[in-house]
Amino acid sequence: MAGTRTTKNLIKEILQDDEVLKVMKEAVMQALDSKFQELFTRLEEQAGQILDLQHKVDSSERDLATLKANAEKDRHLIAKLQSDLNNQEQYSRRNCLRIFGVPEADKENTDDVVCRIANQNLGVELRRDDIDRSHRVQRRSPPPVGSSKPRAIIVKMTSYRLRQRLLTNRKKLKGTGLSICEDLTDPNRSLLHDAFLASRTQNSKVVSAWSQDGRIIVAVRTSDGKTMRRQIHSKADLTRL
């Protein structure tokens, strides 16, 4: 016990010594300075790493924005090319018609069938020499069991005027089970079908839809109760009506 008290008294005396306290204070400050310096160094390193990461993120965002812009340009270019290709294909069909409802027969000659319909049903004088070529469309899939619906006939006339004469008189086919329409490309036929369905939809602005020289035309109801004709080029145009 006496030794313990002596040690305590000695420590107390040492702590009361200004020189000792000064040395201890300097040692503590040096230790703190060292730790703070180490901490600052680490913080500076981390700040540098964060800055590098931020630069990489900014660069990646710029690259992504560039990619998106290029992708959008490519999308518009592809859409334009598809539209141009569709227009060219449709123009190549400007002398063509499709005839529906004609019963199929073995060893039939579709040129003779078309001439007969033109002369007897439409009142348009037509000879085989007026036909470039004609044929039944190919079936895309086997017909349903029990179906007797005949395939349409595609006919290409030797002149645009002859084709128009047949189209002009197609109303005479009413009640015969036959019908004639323009030979549309797949995109245009699909667009016309969508427009026709829109005209049958309740509260739709589309009153009617038809094709004219390969263009898809719709009659749209205006706010004053009248109708106006508009050409549509895509389903997006139809949606915006």
CSV table of C-alpha atoms in Angstrom, one decimal:
chain,number,residue,atom,x,y,z
A,1,MET,CA,0.0,0.0,0.0
A,2,ALA,CA,2.8,2.4,0.9
A,3,GLY,CA,4.5,1.6,-2.5
A,4,THR,CA,1.2,2.4,-4.3
A,5,ARG,CA,0.8,5.7,-2.6
A,6,THR,CA,4.4,6.6,-3.4
A,7,THR,CA,3.8,5.8,-7.1
A,8,LYS,CA,0.6,7.9,-7.2
A,9,ASN,CA,2.4,10.8,-5.4
A,10,LEU,CA,5.2,10.5,-7.9
A,11,ILE,CA,2.8,10.6,-10.9
A,12,LYS,CA,1.0,13.5,-9.4
A,13,GLU,CA,4.2,15.4,-9.0
A,14,ILE,CA,5.2,14.6,-12.5
A,15,LEU,CA,1.9,15.8,-13.9
A,16,GLN,CA,2.3,19.0,-12.0
A,17,ASP,CA,5.7,19.6,-13.6
A,18,ASP,CA,5.3,22.2,-16.4
A,19,GLU,CA,8.2,20.8,-18.5
A,20,VAL,CA,6.7,17.3,-18.3
A,21,LEU,CA,3.3,18.6,-19.3
A,22,LYS,CA,4.8,20.6,-22.2
A,23,VAL,CA,6.6,17.5,-23.5
A,24,MET,CA,3.4,15.4,-23.2
A,25,LYS,CA,1.4,18.1,-24.9
A,26,GLU,CA,3.9,18.3,-27.8
A,27,ALA,CA,3.9,14.5,-28.1
A,28,VAL,CA,0.0,14.4,-28.2
A,29,MET,CA,-0.1,17.3,-30.7
A,30,GLN,CA,2.5,15.5,-32.9
A,31,ALA,CA,0.5,12.3,-32.8
A,32,LEU,CA,-2.8,14.2,-33.6
A,33,ASP,CA,-1.0,16.1,-36.4
A,34,SER,CA,0.2,12.8,-37.9
A,35,LYS,CA,-3.3,11.3,-37.7
A,36,PHE,CA,-4.9,14.4,-39.1
A,37,GLN,CA,-2.4,14.5,-41.9
A,38,GLU,CA,-3.0,10.8,-42.7
A,39,LEU,CA,-6.8,11.5,-42.6
A,40,PHE,CA,-6.4,14.5,-44.9
A,41,THR,CA,-4.3,12.5,-47.3
A,42,ARG,CA,-6.9,9.8,-47.5
A,43,LEU,CA,-9.7,12.3,-48.0
A,44,GLU,CA,-7.7,13.9,-50.8
A,45,GLU,CA,-7.2,10.5,-52.4
A,46,GLN,CA,-10.9,9.6,-52.1
A,47,ALA,CA,-11.9,13.1,-53.4
A,48,GLY,CA,-9.6,12.4,-56.4
A,49,GLN,CA,-11.1,9.0,-57.0
A,50,ILE,CA,-14.6,10.5,-56.7
A,51,LEU,CA,-13.7,13.2,-59.2
A,52,ASP,CA,-12.3,10.5,-61.6
A,53,LEU,CA,-15.5,8.5,-61.2
A,54,GLN,CA,-17.6,11.7,-61.9
A,55,HIS,CA,-15.6,12.4,-65.0
A,56,LYS,CA,-16.2,8.8,-66.2
A,57,VAL,CA,-19.9,9.1,-65.4
A,58,ASP,CA,-20.1,12.4,-67.3
A,59,SER,CA,-18.3,10.8,-70.2
A,60,SER,CA,-20.6,7.8,-70.2
A,61,GLU,CA,-23.6,10.0,-70.1
A,62,ARG,CA,-22.3,12.0,-73.0
A,63,ASP,CA,-21.6,8.8,-74.9
A,64,LEU,CA,-25.1,7.5,-74.0
A,65,ALA,CA,-26.7,10.7,-75.2
A,66,THR,CA,-24.8,10.5,-78.5
A,67,LEU,CA,-25.8,6.9,-78.9
A,68,LYS,CA,-29.5,7.8,-78.3
A,69,ALA,CA,-29.3,10.7,-80.7
A,70,ASN,CA,-27.7,8.4,-83.4
A,71,ALA,CA,-30.3,5.7,-82.7
A,72,GLU,CA,-33.1,8.2,-83.2
A,73,LYS,CA,-31.5,9.4,-86.4
A,74,ASP,CA,-31.2,5.8,-87.6
A,75,ARG,CA,-34.8,5.2,-86.6
A,76,HIS,CA,-36.0,8.1,-88.7
A,77,LEU,CA,-33.8,7.1,-91.6
A,78,ILE,CA,-35.1,3.5,-91.5
A,79,ALA,CA,-38.7,4.8,-91.3
A,80,LYS,CA,-38.1,7.1,-94.3
A,81,LEU,CA,-36.4,4.3,-96.3
A,82,GLN,CA,-39.3,1.9,-95.5
A,83,SER,CA,-41.8,4.6,-96.5
A,84,ASP,CA,-39.9,5.3,-99.8
A,85,LEU,CA,-39.7,1.6,-100.5
A,86,ASN,CA,-43.4,1.1,-99.8
A,87,ASN,CA,-44.2,4.1,-102.1
A,88,GLN,CA,-42.1,2.7,-104.9
A,89,GLU,CA,-43.7,-0.7,-104.5
A,90,GLN,CA,-47.2,0.8,-104.5
A,91,TYR,CA,-46.4,2.8,-107.6
A,92,SER,CA,-45.3,-0.4,-109.3
A,93,ARG,CA,-48.8,-1.7,-108.7
A,94,ARG,CA,-50.6,1.4,-110.2
A,95,ASN,CA,-52.0,-0.7,-113.0
A,96,CYS,CA,-53.0,-3.6,-110.8
A,97,LEU,CA,-56.4,-4.6,-109.3
A,98,ARG,CA,-57.7,-7.3,-107.0
A,99,ILE,CA,-60.9,-9.1,-107.8
A,100,PHE,CA,-62.7,-10.9,-104.9
A,101,GLY,CA,-65.5,-13.5,-104.8
A,102,VAL,CA,-64.8,-15.2,-108.1
A,103,PRO,CA,-65.4,-19.0,-107.8
A,104,GLU,CA,-62.3,-21.1,-108.6
A,105,ALA,CA,-62.4,-23.7,-111.3
A,106,ASP,CA,-60.0,-26.3,-112.5
A,107,LYS,CA,-57.8,-25.2,-115.4
A,108,GLU,CA,-59.3,-21.8,-115.4
A,109,ASN,CA,-57.8,-19.0,-117.4
A,110,THR,CA,-57.9,-15.9,-115.2
A,111,ASP,CA,-57.4,-13.5,-118.1
A,112,ASP,CA,-60.7,-14.9,-119.6
A,113,VAL,CA,-62.3,-14.6,-116.2
A,114,VAL,CA,-61.4,-10.9,-115.9
A,115,CYS,CA,-62.5,-10.1,-119.4
A,116,ARG,CA,-65.9,-11.8,-118.7
A,117,ILE,CA,-66.4,-9.8,-115.5
A,118,ALA,CA,-65.4,-6.5,-117.2
A,119,ASN,CA,-67.6,-7.1,-120.3
A,120,GLN,CA,-70.7,-8.7,-118.6
A,121,ASN,CA,-70.7,-7.1,-115.1
A,122,LEU,CA,-69.0,-3.8,-115.5
A,123,GLY,CA,-69.9,-2.8,-119.0
A,124,VAL,CA,-66.3,-2.2,-119.9
A,125,GLU,CA,-65.0,-3.6,-123.2
A,126,LEU,CA,-61.9,-5.5,-122.3
A,127,ARG,CA,-59.8,-7.9,-124.4
A,128,ARG,CA,-57.1,-10.3,-123.3
A,129,ASP,CA,-54.5,-8.0,-125.0
A,130,ASP,CA,-55.5,-5.3,-122.4
A,131,ILE,CA,-54.2,-7.6,-119.6
A,132,ASP,CA,-50.5,-7.7,-118.9
A,133,ARG,CA,-50.9,-10.7,-116.6
A,134,SER,CA,-53.3,-12.2,-114.0
A,135,HIS,CA,-53.3,-15.0,-111.4
A,136,ARG,CA,-54.8,-16.1,-108.2
A,137,VAL,CA,-53.1,-15.0,-105.0
A,138,GLN,CA,-51.1,-17.6,-103.1
A,139,ARG,CA,-52.6,-18.8,-99.8
A,140,ARG,CA,-50.4,-17.7,-96.9
A,141,SER,CA,-51.8,-20.6,-94.8
A,142,PRO,CA,-54.1,-23.6,-95.3
A,143,PRO,CA,-57.7,-22.5,-95.5
A,144,PRO,CA,-60.0,-23.4,-92.5
A,145,VAL,CA,-61.7,-26.8,-92.7
A,146,GLY,CA,-64.9,-26.4,-94.7
A,147,SER,CA,-64.0,-23.0,-96.1
A,148,SER,CA,-64.9,-22.4,-99.7
A,149,LYS,CA,-63.9,-18.8,-99.9
A,150,PRO,CA,-62.1,-18.4,-103.3
A,151,ARG,CA,-58.7,-16.7,-103.6
A,152,ALA,CA,-58.6,-13.2,-105.0
A,153,ILE,CA,-57.4,-12.6,-108.6
A,154,ILE,CA,-54.6,-10.1,-109.1
A,155,VAL,CA,-54.7,-8.5,-112.6
A,156,LYS,CA,-52.3,-6.1,-114.1
A,157,MET,CA,-53.7,-4.0,-116.9
A,158,THR,CA,-51.6,-2.7,-119.8
A,159,SER,CA,-52.6,0.9,-118.9
A,160,TYR,CA,-53.6,2.9,-115.9
A,161,ARG,CA,-56.6,4.3,-117.7
A,162,LEU,CA,-58.1,0.8,-118.2
A,163,ARG,CA,-57.6,0.1,-114.5
A,164,GLN,CA,-59.4,3.3,-113.6
A,165,ARG,CA,-62.3,2.4,-115.9
A,166,LEU,CA,-62.8,-0.9,-114.1
A,167,LEU,CA,-62.6,0.8,-110.7
A,168,THR,CA,-65.0,3.6,-111.7
A,169,ASN,CA,-67.7,1.0,-112.7
A,170,ARG,CA,-67.2,-1.4,-109.7
A,171,LYS,CA,-70.4,-0.2,-108.1
A,172,LYS,CA,-72.2,-2.3,-110.7
A,173,LEU,CA,-70.9,-5.4,-108.9
A,174,LYS,CA,-73.2,-4.7,-106.0
A,175,GLY,CA,-75.3,-7.8,-105.2
A,176,THR,CA,-73.2,-10.1,-107.3
A,177,GLY,CA,-70.8,-11.3,-104.6
A,178,LEU,CA,-67.9,-9.8,-106.5
A,179,SER,CA,-65.8,-6.8,-105.6
A,180,ILE,CA,-62.8,-5.0,-107.0
A,181,CYS,CA,-60.2,-2.9,-105.2
A,182,GLU,CA,-56.7,-1.5,-105.8
A,183,ASP,CA,-53.8,-3.8,-105.3
A,184,LEU,CA,-52.2,-2.4,-102.1
A,185,THR,CA,-48.9,-3.2,-100.5
A,186,ASP,CA,-49.0,-5.1,-97.2
A,187,PRO,CA,-48.4,-1.9,-95.1
A,188,ASN,CA,-51.0,0.1,-97.0
A,189,ARG,CA,-53.6,-2.8,-96.8
A,190,SER,CA,-53.0,-3.1,-93.1
A,191,LEU,CA,-53.3,0.7,-92.6
A,192,LEU,CA,-56.6,0.7,-94.6
A,193,HIS,CA,-57.9,-2.1,-92.5
A,194,ASP,CA,-57.1,-0.2,-89.3
A,195,ALA,CA,-58.7,2.9,-90.7
A,196,PHE,CA,-61.8,0.9,-91.6
A,197,LEU,CA,-62.0,-0.6,-88.1
A,198,ALA,CA,-61.7,3.0,-86.7
A,199,SER,CA,-64.6,4.1,-88.8
A,200,ARG,CA,-66.7,1.3,-87.1
A,201,THR,CA,-65.6,2.3,-83.6
A,202,GLN,CA,-68.1,4.3,-81.5
A,203,ASN,CA,-67.2,8.0,-81.0
A,204,SER,CA,-64.4,7.8,-83.5
A,205,LYS,CA,-63.7,10.9,-85.6
A,206,VAL,CA,-63.1,8.6,-88.6
A,207,VAL,CA,-66.3,8.4,-90.7
A,208,SER,CA,-65.1,6.3,-93.6
A,209,ALA,CA,-61.8,5.1,-95.2
A,210,TRP,CA,-60.8,4.1,-98.7
A,211,SER,CA,-57.7,4.0,-101.0
A,212,GLN,CA,-57.1,6.2,-103.9
A,213,ASP,CA,-54.1,5.5,-106.2
A,214,GLY,CA,-52.5,3.6,-103.4
A,215,ARG,CA,-53.0,6.4,-100.9
A,216,ILE,CA,-55.1,5.8,-97.8
A,217,ILE,CA,-57.8,8.4,-97.3
A,218,VAL,CA,-60.1,8.9,-94.4
A,219,ALA,CA,-63.1,11.1,-93.9
A,220,VAL,CA,-62.8,12.8,-90.5
A,221,ARG,CA,-65.7,14.4,-88.6
A,222,THR,CA,-64.9,18.0,-87.7
A,223,SER,CA,-66.1,20.0,-84.7
A,224,ASP,CA,-68.9,21.7,-86.7
A,225,GLY,CA,-70.4,18.4,-87.7
A,226,LYS,CA,-69.0,18.4,-91.2
A,227,THR,CA,-66.4,16.0,-92.6
A,228,MET,CA,-63.0,16.6,-94.3
A,229,ARG,CA,-60.7,14.3,-96.2
A,230,ARG,CA,-57.3,13.5,-95.0
A,231,GLN,CA,-54.5,11.3,-96.2
A,232,ILE,CA,-52.8,9.1,-93.6
A,233,HIS,CA,-49.4,7.6,-93.9
A,234,SER,CA,-49.1,5.5,-90.7
A,235,LYS,CA,-51.0,4.2,-87.7
A,236,ALA,CA,-49.6,7.1,-85.8
A,237,ASP,CA,-51.4,9.5,-88.2
A,238,LEU,CA,-54.6,7.5,-87.6
A,239,THR,CA,-54.1,7.7,-83.8
A,240,ARG,CA,-53.6,11.5,-83.9
A,241,LEU,CA,-56.9,12.2,-85.8
